[in-house]
mmCIF file of C-alpha atoms and ligand atoms in Angstrom:
data_model
loop_
_atom_site.group_PDB
_atom_site.id
_atom_site.type_symbol
_atom_site.label_atom_id
_atom_site.label_comp_id
_atom_site.label_asym_id
_atom_site.label_seq_id
_atom_site.Cartn_x
_atom_site.Cartn_y
_atom_site.Cartn_z
ATOM 1 C CA MET Y 25 178.026 146.891 72.583
ATOM 2 C CA PHE Y 26 175.640 147.903 75.370
ATOM 3 C CA VAL Y 27 175.950 145.487 78.289
ATOM 4 C CA SER Y 28 173.496 145.541 81.192
ATOM 5 C CA VAL Y 29 173.936 143.621 84.417
ATOM 6 C CA ILE Y 30 171.103 142.492 86.665
ATOM 7 C CA VAL Y 31 172.348 141.868 90.195
ATOM 8 C CA ALA Y 32 169.886 139.560 91.911
ATOM 9 C CA ALA Y 33 169.799 140.632 95.556
ATOM 10 C CA GLY Y 34 166.071 140.121 96.083
ATOM 11 C CA GLY Y 35 166.404 137.414 98.725
ATOM 12 C CA SER Y 36 165.607 138.400 102.286
ATOM 13 C CA GLY Y 37 167.376 135.397 103.809
ATOM 14 C CA THR Y 38 168.739 136.451 107.200
ATOM 15 C CA ARG Y 39 170.249 133.069 108.083
ATOM 16 C CA LEU Y 40 173.795 134.490 108.150
ATOM 17 C CA GLY Y 41 173.291 137.651 110.160
ATOM 18 C CA ALA Y 42 170.898 138.762 112.856
ATOM 19 C CA GLY Y 43 168.008 140.318 110.965
ATOM 20 C CA THR Y 44 170.119 141.593 108.053
ATOM 21 C CA PRO Y 45 169.706 140.144 104.559
ATOM 22 C CA LYS Y 46 172.985 138.404 103.736
ATOM 23 C CA GLN Y 47 173.731 140.586 100.712
ATOM 24 C CA LEU Y 48 173.954 143.578 103.077
ATOM 25 C CA LEU Y 49 176.402 141.965 105.530
ATOM 26 C CA ASP Y 50 179.827 143.546 105.820
ATOM 27 C CA ILE Y 51 182.844 141.972 104.168
ATOM 28 C CA GLY Y 52 186.059 143.834 104.948
ATOM 29 C CA GLY Y 53 184.428 147.262 105.319
ATOM 30 C CA GLN Y 54 181.929 147.038 102.439
ATOM 31 C CA SER Y 55 178.620 145.231 102.152
ATOM 32 C CA MET Y 56 178.566 142.118 99.997
ATOM 33 C CA LEU Y 57 176.209 143.971 97.611
ATOM 34 C CA VAL Y 58 178.459 147.034 97.277
ATOM 35 C CA ARG Y 59 181.412 144.745 96.497
ATOM 36 C CA THR Y 60 179.413 142.855 93.883
ATOM 37 C CA VAL Y 61 178.084 146.009 92.213
ATOM 38 C CA GLY Y 62 181.595 147.495 92.338
ATOM 39 C CA ALA Y 63 183.016 144.534 90.414
ATOM 40 C CA PHE Y 64 180.699 145.347 87.497
ATOM 41 C CA ALA Y 65 180.772 149.144 87.820
ATOM 42 C CA GLY Y 66 184.561 148.956 87.522
ATOM 43 C CA HIS Y 67 184.446 146.829 84.363
ATOM 44 C CA PRO Y 68 184.975 148.821 81.166
ATOM 45 C CA ARG Y 69 182.450 146.777 79.109
ATOM 46 C CA VAL Y 70 179.542 147.165 81.523
ATOM 47 C CA SER Y 71 177.157 150.013 80.605
ATOM 48 C CA GLU Y 72 174.541 149.892 83.388
ATOM 49 C CA ILE Y 73 173.597 147.903 86.466
ATOM 50 C CA VAL Y 74 170.130 147.022 87.708
ATOM 51 C CA VAL Y 75 170.035 145.918 91.336
ATOM 52 C CA VAL Y 76 167.026 143.947 92.498
ATOM 53 C CA LEU Y 77 166.514 144.379 96.248
ATOM 54 C CA PRO Y 78 163.848 143.370 98.760
ATOM 55 C CA THR Y 79 161.289 146.184 99.079
ATOM 56 C CA ALA Y 80 162.417 146.828 102.676
ATOM 57 C CA ASN Y 81 166.003 147.510 101.555
ATOM 58 C CA MET Y 82 165.423 149.646 98.480
ATOM 59 C CA GLY Y 83 166.859 152.705 100.228
ATOM 60 C CA GLU Y 84 170.294 151.063 100.245
ATOM 61 C CA ALA Y 85 172.896 153.550 99.044
ATOM 62 C CA ILE Y 86 175.055 152.359 96.166
ATOM 63 C CA SER Y 87 177.441 154.864 94.690
ATOM 64 C CA SER Y 88 178.869 154.110 91.265
ATOM 65 C CA THR Y 89 180.337 155.870 88.278
ATOM 66 C CA LYS Y 90 177.961 153.810 86.069
ATOM 67 C CA PRO Y 91 174.162 154.183 86.090
ATOM 68 C CA VAL Y 92 172.673 151.987 88.838
ATOM 69 C CA HIS Y 93 168.908 151.397 88.944
ATOM 70 C CA ILE Y 94 167.288 149.841 91.976
ATOM 71 C CA VAL Y 95 164.083 147.852 91.584
ATOM 72 C CA ALA Y 96 161.961 145.780 93.955
ATOM 73 C CA GLY Y 97 162.343 142.020 94.009
ATOM 74 C CA GLY Y 98 159.590 139.451 93.554
ATOM 75 C CA ALA Y 99 158.466 136.274 95.292
ATOM 76 C CA ARG Y 100 160.764 133.884 93.414
ATOM 77 C CA ARG Y 101 164.220 134.409 91.952
ATOM 78 C CA GLN Y 102 162.877 134.446 88.389
ATOM 79 C CA ASP Y 103 160.297 137.098 89.387
ATOM 80 C CA SER Y 104 163.085 139.294 90.749
ATOM 81 C CA VAL Y 105 165.115 138.867 87.561
ATOM 82 C CA ALA Y 106 161.982 139.640 85.510
ATOM 83 C CA HIS Y 107 161.524 142.896 87.470
ATOM 84 C CA GLY Y 108 165.188 143.743 86.828
ATOM 85 C CA PHE Y 109 164.888 142.914 83.125
ATOM 86 C CA ALA Y 110 161.908 145.278 82.812
ATOM 87 C CA ARG Y 111 164.212 148.119 83.935
ATOM 88 C CA VAL Y 112 167.070 147.240 81.559
ATOM 89 C CA SER Y 113 167.787 149.904 78.948
ATOM 90 C CA PRO Y 114 166.213 149.362 75.496
ATOM 91 C CA ASP Y 115 169.774 149.739 74.148
ATOM 92 C CA ALA Y 116 170.988 146.599 75.937
ATOM 93 C CA GLU Y 117 172.303 143.930 73.580
ATOM 94 C CA ILE Y 118 173.814 141.618 76.194
ATOM 95 C CA VAL Y 119 172.308 141.139 79.645
ATOM 96 C CA LEU Y 120 174.197 139.480 82.492
ATOM 97 C CA VAL Y 121 172.447 138.061 85.530
ATOM 98 C CA HIS Y 122 174.563 137.729 88.651
ATOM 99 C CA ASP Y 123 174.038 136.634 92.252
ATOM 100 C CA ALA Y 124 174.715 139.404 94.786
ATOM 101 C CA ALA Y 125 176.154 136.647 96.985
ATOM 102 C CA ARG Y 126 179.135 136.223 94.619
ATOM 103 C CA PRO Y 127 181.164 139.375 95.421
ATOM 104 C CA PHE Y 128 184.476 137.997 94.150
ATOM 105 C CA VAL Y 129 183.545 137.843 90.456
ATOM 106 C CA SER Y 130 186.638 138.721 88.417
ATOM 107 C CA ALA Y 131 186.976 141.048 85.434
ATOM 108 C CA ALA Y 132 188.300 138.106 83.386
ATOM 109 C CA LEU Y 133 185.189 136.044 84.111
ATOM 110 C CA ILE Y 134 182.928 138.970 83.172
ATOM 111 C CA ASP Y 135 184.866 139.319 79.893
ATOM 112 C CA ARG Y 136 184.559 135.606 79.187
ATOM 113 C CA THR Y 137 180.794 135.509 79.621
ATOM 114 C CA ILE Y 138 180.173 138.691 77.591
ATOM 115 C CA GLU Y 139 182.289 137.421 74.689
ATOM 116 C CA ALA Y 140 180.676 133.977 74.684
ATOM 117 C CA ALA Y 141 177.153 135.421 74.942
ATOM 118 C CA ALA Y 142 177.763 137.576 71.861
ATOM 119 C CA ILE Y 143 178.585 134.394 69.933
ATOM 120 C CA HIS Y 144 176.292 131.754 71.462
ATOM 121 C CA GLY Y 145 173.320 133.789 72.733
ATOM 122 C CA ALA Y 146 173.302 132.126 76.167
ATOM 123 C CA VAL Y 147 176.256 131.239 78.349
ATOM 124 C CA ILE Y 148 177.052 130.244 81.883
ATOM 125 C CA PRO Y 149 180.401 129.904 83.643
ATOM 126 C CA ALA Y 150 180.837 126.571 85.382
ATOM 127 C CA LEU Y 151 183.425 124.557 87.254
ATOM 128 C CA ASP Y 152 184.449 120.987 86.552
ATOM 129 C CA VAL Y 153 183.702 118.526 89.325
ATOM 130 C CA LYS Y 154 186.690 117.035 91.124
ATOM 131 C CA ASP Y 155 184.834 114.767 93.521
ATOM 132 C CA THR Y 156 183.003 111.601 92.610
ATOM 133 C CA VAL Y 157 179.322 112.460 92.201
ATOM 134 C CA LYS Y 158 176.552 110.289 93.611
ATOM 135 C CA ARG Y 159 172.826 110.514 93.106
ATOM 136 C CA ILE Y 160 171.040 109.665 96.343
ATOM 137 C CA LYS Y 161 167.505 109.048 97.577
ATOM 138 C CA ALA Y 162 165.749 110.843 100.431
ATOM 139 C CA ASN Y 163 166.860 108.046 102.765
ATOM 140 C CA ARG Y 164 170.492 108.951 101.839
ATOM 141 C CA LEU Y 165 171.142 105.681 100.091
ATOM 142 C CA ILE Y 166 173.047 105.937 96.821
ATOM 143 C CA VAL Y 167 171.047 105.338 93.660
ATOM 144 C CA GLU Y 168 173.992 105.584 91.248
ATOM 145 C CA THR Y 169 177.403 107.099 90.565
ATOM 146 C CA LEU Y 170 177.162 109.797 87.908
ATOM 147 C CA PRO Y 171 179.817 110.242 85.218
ATOM 148 C CA ARG Y 172 181.886 113.126 86.567
ATOM 149 C CA ASP Y 173 182.983 114.413 83.160
ATOM 150 C CA ALA Y 174 179.334 114.968 82.170
ATOM 151 C CA ILE Y 175 178.688 117.290 85.117
ATOM 152 C CA VAL Y 176 179.648 120.896 85.803
ATOM 153 C CA LEU Y 177 178.797 123.268 88.676
ATOM 154 C CA ALA Y 178 176.999 126.396 87.416
ATOM 155 C CA GLN Y 179 178.059 129.867 88.545
ATOM 156 C CA THR Y 180 177.024 133.395 87.621
ATOM 157 C CA PRO Y 181 177.214 135.813 85.823
ATOM 158 C CA GLN Y 182 175.036 134.062 83.284
ATOM 159 C CA ALA Y 183 174.984 136.074 80.069
ATOM 160 C CA PHE Y 184 172.375 136.295 77.331
ATOM 161 C CA ARG Y 185 171.548 138.138 74.183
ATOM 162 C CA ARG Y 186 168.606 140.281 75.094
ATOM 163 C CA HIS Y 187 165.959 138.305 73.154
ATOM 164 C CA VAL Y 188 167.186 134.998 74.627
ATOM 165 C CA LEU Y 189 166.786 136.281 78.199
ATOM 166 C CA ALA Y 190 163.355 137.693 77.257
ATOM 167 C CA ALA Y 191 162.295 134.216 76.114
ATOM 168 C CA ALA Y 192 163.812 132.624 79.222
ATOM 169 C CA ILE Y 193 161.921 135.007 81.508
ATOM 170 C CA ALA Y 194 158.690 134.285 79.643
ATOM 171 C CA ALA Y 195 159.365 130.578 80.229
ATOM 172 C CA GLY Y 196 159.600 131.321 83.948
ATOM 173 C CA ARG Y 197 156.113 132.679 84.255
ATOM 174 C CA PRO Y 198 154.241 129.364 84.851
ATOM 175 C CA ASP Y 199 154.516 127.443 88.084
ATOM 176 C CA ILE Y 200 158.091 126.343 87.831
ATOM 177 C CA GLU Y 201 160.796 127.416 90.238
ATOM 178 C CA ALA Y 202 164.153 128.036 88.564
ATOM 179 C CA THR Y 203 167.437 128.319 90.454
ATOM 180 C CA ASP Y 204 169.124 130.018 87.530
ATOM 181 C CA GLU Y 205 168.304 131.736 84.250
ATOM 182 C CA ALA Y 206 170.098 129.083 82.164
ATOM 183 C CA MET Y 207 167.459 126.563 83.293
ATOM 184 C CA LEU Y 208 164.756 128.830 81.881
ATOM 185 C CA ALA Y 209 166.680 129.406 78.649
ATOM 186 C CA GLU Y 210 166.946 125.635 78.261
ATOM 187 C CA ARG Y 211 163.164 125.369 78.759
ATOM 188 C CA ALA Y 212 162.661 128.084 76.161
ATOM 189 C CA GLY Y 213 164.598 125.922 73.704
ATOM 190 C CA HIS Y 214 167.846 127.914 73.579
ATOM 191 C CA PRO Y 215 171.088 125.983 73.756
ATOM 192 C CA VAL Y 216 173.250 127.275 76.605
ATOM 193 C CA TYR Y 217 177.023 127.292 76.204
ATOM 194 C CA VAL Y 218 179.384 126.693 79.117
ATOM 195 C CA VAL Y 219 182.620 128.632 79.693
ATOM 196 C CA GLY Y 220 185.178 128.005 82.420
ATOM 197 C CA GLY Y 221 184.138 129.316 85.824
ATOM 198 C CA ASP Y 222 186.380 130.685 88.545
ATOM 199 C CA PRO Y 223 186.909 128.812 91.828
ATOM 200 C CA ARG Y 224 187.312 132.149 93.655
ATOM 201 C CA ASN Y 225 183.854 133.201 92.491
ATOM 202 C CA VAL Y 226 182.230 131.509 95.485
ATOM 203 C CA LYS Y 227 178.593 131.926 96.436
ATOM 204 C CA ILE Y 228 178.479 133.003 100.064
ATOM 205 C CA THR Y 229 175.888 130.730 101.573
ATOM 206 C CA THR Y 230 177.051 129.348 104.917
ATOM 207 C CA PRO Y 231 178.617 131.009 107.991
ATOM 208 C CA ASP Y 232 181.899 129.308 106.975
ATOM 209 C CA ASP Y 233 181.702 130.958 103.535
ATOM 210 C CA LEU Y 234 181.144 134.336 105.211
ATOM 211 C CA ASP Y 235 184.078 133.842 107.594
ATOM 212 C CA ALA Y 236 186.371 132.865 104.696
ATOM 213 C CA ALA Y 237 185.236 135.887 102.654
ATOM 214 C CA ARG Y 238 185.918 138.207 105.583
ATOM 215 C CA ARG Y 239 189.355 136.724 106.221
ATOM 216 C CA GLN Y 240 190.216 137.070 102.538
ATOM 217 C CA SER Y 241 189.084 140.712 102.391
ATOM 218 C CA ALA Y 242 190.279 141.985 105.745
ATOM 219 C CA PRO Y 243 192.852 144.761 105.586
ATOM 220 C CA ALA Y 244 195.940 144.109 107.772
ATOM 221 C CA ARG Y 245 194.122 145.335 110.865
ATOM 222 C CA THR Y 246 196.626 143.644 113.151
ATOM 223 C CA GLY Y 247 199.369 145.978 111.955
ATOM 224 C CA ARG Y 248 203.037 145.105 111.512
ATOM 225 C CA ALA Y 249 205.433 144.154 114.292
ATOM 226 C CA GLY Y 250 209.190 144.685 114.347
ATOM 227 C CA THR Y 251 211.879 143.749 116.833
ATOM 228 C CA GLY Y 252 215.146 145.467 117.639
ATOM 229 C CA TYR Y 253 218.226 144.484 119.632
ATOM 230 C CA ASP Y 254 221.375 146.407 120.515
ATOM 231 C CA LEU Y 255 224.466 145.905 122.686
ATOM 232 C CA HIS Y 256 227.331 148.269 123.506
ATOM 233 C CA ARG Y 257 230.459 147.834 125.597
ATOM 234 C CA LEU Y 258 230.543 149.753 128.876
ATOM 235 C CA VAL Y 259 233.742 151.738 129.491
ATOM 236 C CA GLU Y 260 234.891 154.397 131.927
ATOM 237 C CA GLY Y 261 234.989 157.987 130.706
ATOM 238 C CA ARG Y 262 231.784 157.814 128.637
ATOM 239 C CA ALA Y 263 228.318 159.085 129.516
ATOM 240 C CA LEU Y 264 225.550 156.501 129.935
ATOM 241 C CA ILE Y 265 222.692 157.753 127.781
ATOM 242 C CA LEU Y 266 219.526 155.632 127.669
ATOM 243 C CA GLY Y 267 216.368 156.778 125.918
ATOM 244 C CA GLY Y 268 217.923 160.223 125.632
ATOM 245 C CA VAL Y 269 218.413 160.449 129.430
ATOM 246 C CA THR Y 270 221.915 160.829 130.887
ATOM 247 C CA ILE Y 271 222.088 158.443 133.816
ATOM 248 C CA PRO Y 272 224.669 158.896 136.603
ATOM 249 C CA SER Y 273 227.097 155.994 136.241
ATOM 250 C CA THR Y 274 230.807 155.213 136.575
ATOM 251 C CA LYS Y 275 230.753 153.690 133.100
ATOM 252 C CA GLY Y 276 229.108 154.658 129.837
ATOM 253 C CA ALA Y 277 228.408 152.913 126.533
ATOM 254 C CA LEU Y 278 231.103 152.967 123.868
ATOM 255 C CA GLY Y 279 230.012 153.854 120.378
ATOM 256 C CA TYR Y 280 230.266 156.124 117.364
ATOM 257 C CA SER Y 281 227.091 158.011 118.188
ATOM 258 C CA ASP Y 282 225.948 158.568 121.753
ATOM 259 C CA ALA Y 283 225.641 154.738 121.988
ATOM 260 C CA ASP Y 284 222.072 154.893 123.331
ATOM 261 C CA VAL Y 285 221.120 151.173 123.211
ATOM 262 C CA VAL Y 286 217.476 151.911 124.033
ATOM 263 C CA CYS Y 287 216.988 154.304 121.114
ATOM 264 C CA HIS Y 288 218.986 152.015 118.806
ATOM 265 C CA ALA Y 289 216.829 148.983 119.638
ATOM 266 C CA VAL Y 290 213.623 151.014 119.225
ATOM 267 C CA THR Y 291 214.858 152.447 115.906
ATOM 268 C CA ASP Y 292 215.542 148.935 114.572
ATOM 269 C CA ALA Y 293 212.125 147.734 115.758
ATOM 270 C CA VAL Y 294 210.344 150.640 114.037
ATOM 271 C CA LEU Y 295 212.306 150.241 110.789
ATOM 272 C CA GLY Y 296 211.982 146.448 110.917
ATOM 273 C CA ALA Y 297 208.202 146.529 111.264
ATOM 274 C CA VAL Y 298 207.946 148.150 107.834
ATOM 275 C CA GLY Y 299 210.788 146.181 106.252
ATOM 276 C CA LEU Y 300 213.018 149.258 105.930
ATOM 277 C CA GLY Y 301 216.232 147.579 107.072
ATOM 278 C CA ASP Y 302 218.105 148.727 110.175
ATOM 279 C CA ILE Y 303 219.784 151.705 111.814
ATOM 280 C CA GLY Y 304 223.168 150.911 110.237
ATOM 281 C CA ARG Y 305 221.718 151.149 106.751
ATOM 282 C CA HIS Y 306 220.189 154.587 107.259
ATOM 283 C CA PHE Y 307 222.747 156.109 109.671
ATOM 284 C CA PRO Y 308 226.061 154.297 108.994
ATOM 285 C CA ASP Y 309 228.946 154.765 111.456
ATOM 286 C CA THR Y 310 231.167 155.440 108.437
ATOM 287 C CA ASP Y 311 229.340 158.737 107.869
ATOM 288 C CA PRO Y 312 230.769 161.681 109.870
ATOM 289 C CA GLU Y 313 227.252 163.174 109.971
ATOM 290 C CA TRP Y 314 226.318 160.607 112.649
ATOM 291 C CA LYS Y 315 229.442 160.930 114.848
ATOM 292 C CA ASN Y 316 228.203 161.661 118.386
ATOM 293 C CA ALA Y 317 224.722 162.021 116.915
ATOM 294 C CA SER Y 318 221.780 162.169 119.277
ATOM 295 C CA SER Y 319 220.084 158.794 119.023
ATOM 296 C CA VAL Y 320 216.724 160.369 119.874
ATOM 297 C CA ASP Y 321 217.213 162.411 116.720
ATOM 298 C CA LEU Y 322 218.051 159.256 114.698
ATOM 299 C CA LEU Y 323 214.851 157.658 116.036
ATOM 300 C CA LYS Y 324 212.887 160.740 114.917
ATOM 301 C CA ARG Y 325 214.371 160.398 111.435
ATOM 302 C CA ALA Y 326 213.464 156.687 111.330
ATOM 303 C CA VAL Y 327 209.880 157.522 112.312
ATOM 304 C CA ALA Y 328 209.753 160.021 109.434
ATOM 305 C CA LEU Y 329 210.871 157.236 107.065
ATOM 306 C CA VAL Y 330 208.124 154.862 108.204
ATOM 307 C CA ARG Y 331 205.576 157.701 107.986
ATOM 308 C CA ASP Y 332 206.614 158.196 104.373
ATOM 309 C CA ALA Y 333 205.963 154.474 103.893
ATOM 310 C CA GLY Y 334 202.417 155.018 105.220
ATOM 311 C CA TYR Y 335 202.750 153.774 108.793
ATOM 312 C CA GLU Y 336 202.498 155.202 112.293
ATOM 313 C CA VAL Y 337 203.649 153.757 115.591
ATOM 314 C CA GLY Y 338 201.039 152.002 117.703
ATOM 315 C CA ASN Y 339 203.169 151.094 120.706
ATOM 316 C CA VAL Y 340 206.704 150.186 121.706
ATOM 317 C CA ASP Y 341 207.996 147.984 124.544
ATOM 318 C CA VAL Y 342 211.666 147.934 125.579
ATOM 319 C CA THR Y 343 213.694 145.764 127.947
ATOM 320 C CA VAL Y 344 217.091 147.148 129.029
ATOM 321 C CA ILE Y 345 219.604 144.650 130.416
ATOM 322 C CA LEU Y 346 222.406 146.020 132.580
ATOM 323 C CA GLU Y 347 223.889 145.104 135.911
ATOM 324 C CA THR Y 348 224.256 148.567 137.407
ATOM 325 C CA PRO Y 349 223.041 151.249 137.967
ATOM 326 C CA LYS Y 350 219.298 150.686 138.463
ATOM 327 C CA ILE Y 351 217.297 152.588 135.847
ATOM 328 C CA LYS Y 352 213.858 152.640 137.458
ATOM 329 C CA ASP Y 353 214.061 156.265 138.555
ATOM 330 C CA HIS Y 354 214.780 157.301 134.938
ATOM 331 C CA VAL Y 355 212.181 155.171 133.190
ATOM 332 C CA ASP Y 356 209.510 157.878 132.987
ATOM 333 C CA ALA Y 357 211.933 160.410 131.500
ATOM 334 C CA MET Y 358 213.064 157.808 128.945
ATOM 335 C CA ARG Y 359 209.443 157.017 128.026
ATOM 336 C CA ALA Y 360 208.709 160.718 127.545
ATOM 337 C CA ASN Y 361 211.735 161.207 125.254
ATOM 338 C CA ILE Y 362 210.989 158.108 123.172
ATOM 339 C CA ALA Y 363 207.277 158.964 122.925
ATOM 340 C CA SER Y 364 208.146 162.455 121.753
ATOM 341 C CA ALA Y 365 210.465 161.059 119.055
ATOM 342 C CA LEU Y 366 207.776 158.585 117.975
ATOM 343 C CA GLY Y 367 205.076 161.250 117.959
ATOM 344 C CA VAL Y 368 202.846 159.297 120.349
ATOM 345 C CA ASP Y 369 201.605 159.618 123.924
ATOM 346 C CA ALA Y 370 203.963 158.283 126.610
ATOM 347 C CA SER Y 371 201.321 155.708 127.563
ATOM 348 C CA ARG Y 372 202.229 153.894 124.319
ATOM 349 C CA VAL Y 373 205.850 153.456 125.346
ATOM 350 C CA SER Y 374 207.062 150.967 127.939
ATOM 351 C CA VAL Y 375 210.627 150.659 129.320
ATOM 352 C CA LYS Y 376 211.651 147.890 131.710
ATOM 353 C CA GLY Y 377 215.008 147.198 133.373
ATOM 354 C CA LYS Y 378 216.607 143.810 134.092
ATOM 355 C CA THR Y 379 219.942 142.573 135.367
ATOM 356 C CA ASN Y 380 221.738 139.565 133.924
ATOM 357 C CA GLU Y 381 222.177 137.983 137.387
ATOM 358 C CA GLY Y 382 225.968 138.382 137.234
ATOM 359 C CA VAL Y 383 226.192 136.060 134.234
ATOM 360 C CA ASP Y 384 228.230 136.708 131.071
ATOM 361 C CA ALA Y 385 229.633 140.051 129.865
ATOM 362 C CA ILE Y 386 226.499 142.002 130.805
ATOM 363 C CA GLY Y 387 226.502 140.391 134.255
ATOM 364 C CA ARG Y 388 230.123 141.410 134.761
ATOM 365 C CA GLY Y 389 229.231 145.016 133.870
ATOM 366 C CA GLU Y 390 231.209 144.951 130.599
ATOM 367 C CA ALA Y 391 228.223 145.612 128.361
ATOM 368 C CA ILE Y 392 224.649 146.856 128.176
ATOM 369 C CA ALA Y 393 221.920 145.526 125.885
ATOM 370 C CA ALA Y 394 218.319 146.354 124.964
ATOM 371 C CA HIS Y 395 215.472 144.519 123.236
ATOM 372 C CA ALA Y 396 212.521 146.368 121.699
ATOM 373 C CA ILE Y 397 209.317 145.492 119.944
ATOM 374 C CA ALA Y 398 207.226 147.965 117.973
ATOM 375 C CA LEU Y 399 203.738 147.629 116.536
ATOM 376 C CA LEU Y 400 202.984 149.869 113.568
ATOM 377 C CA ARG Y 401 199.730 150.374 111.702
ATOM 378 C CA ARG Y 402 198.748 151.862 108.384
ATOM 379 C CA VAL Y 403 197.956 155.543 108.533
HETATM 380 MG MG1 MG J 10 223.935 150.710 118.854
#
């Protein structure tokens, strides 16, 4: 069955965006129109798409694996649809008419309307009304309460057998202004069947609608954050290695590897941001391979794991807590080592030192700790 789709994008309403027709506004990296056309182009039952655009926007590029024809819109909606219908292939048996401003049309809804149109000749999707419905006068006084179960809210795509839409378009020629094709089909004497609509198939009309659509479609531009924490005992006879830098000290950190709390905290932050567990899972201290391992090397391996998962490091910030010695003279060397392991510029790595004001085990010089946060983004 040959199915054609007319996408009505003929309106030049620029209420939503400075000087740009709303169907060309960006939603999550694609224009509303490209999203809408894509929904049909990606549907296996759709054979061709006719896009009706304002004359000024006919150069709009739409790439698609299905044939897409672009025609100029008319003064009223029904004129635009008539222009689109004139371009529909002679092979078309079912013709759908859809608002460009409904980019979230689902494949299931498209299926539903095509199937019902084949049976009934004319079909619209519609939503039941949940609110109480009032008819009002121009002075905003209520005339009456309408029976809610006798009312539905019409959506698109509206679907027709070809001859039914031809009759509907002919009915639109005189001086009537139709807001949808079903109204014209009714005028032409064709019963119009109603199938269930889709609440997600919203018509983007107001700035609030546009904001909601953008929020819904936005890729995770904010990235993913992870935190890391590590603590090691400080004992005599061990080197104090922080961020891959050996720091002169009477005590060093006790541990299976080189006990570098800075690298361990950063490694956990990087792994945690992507949900890959922690350092102990990937480099267990029960595995001889990691005995006295360089923690800069472990961090490098963790970064390779998150790269495989499709992420890269944006930035890292570390706070080291130890009573003595002061680390400030070694901070730049630590940043350079960590940045090199992360594969980023040193400007994306921050290391800060703090004491614990003599309080608790860290304050007494019995331990050293580090906190880290990492922000990762999709490659
Ligand atoms: Mg550790």
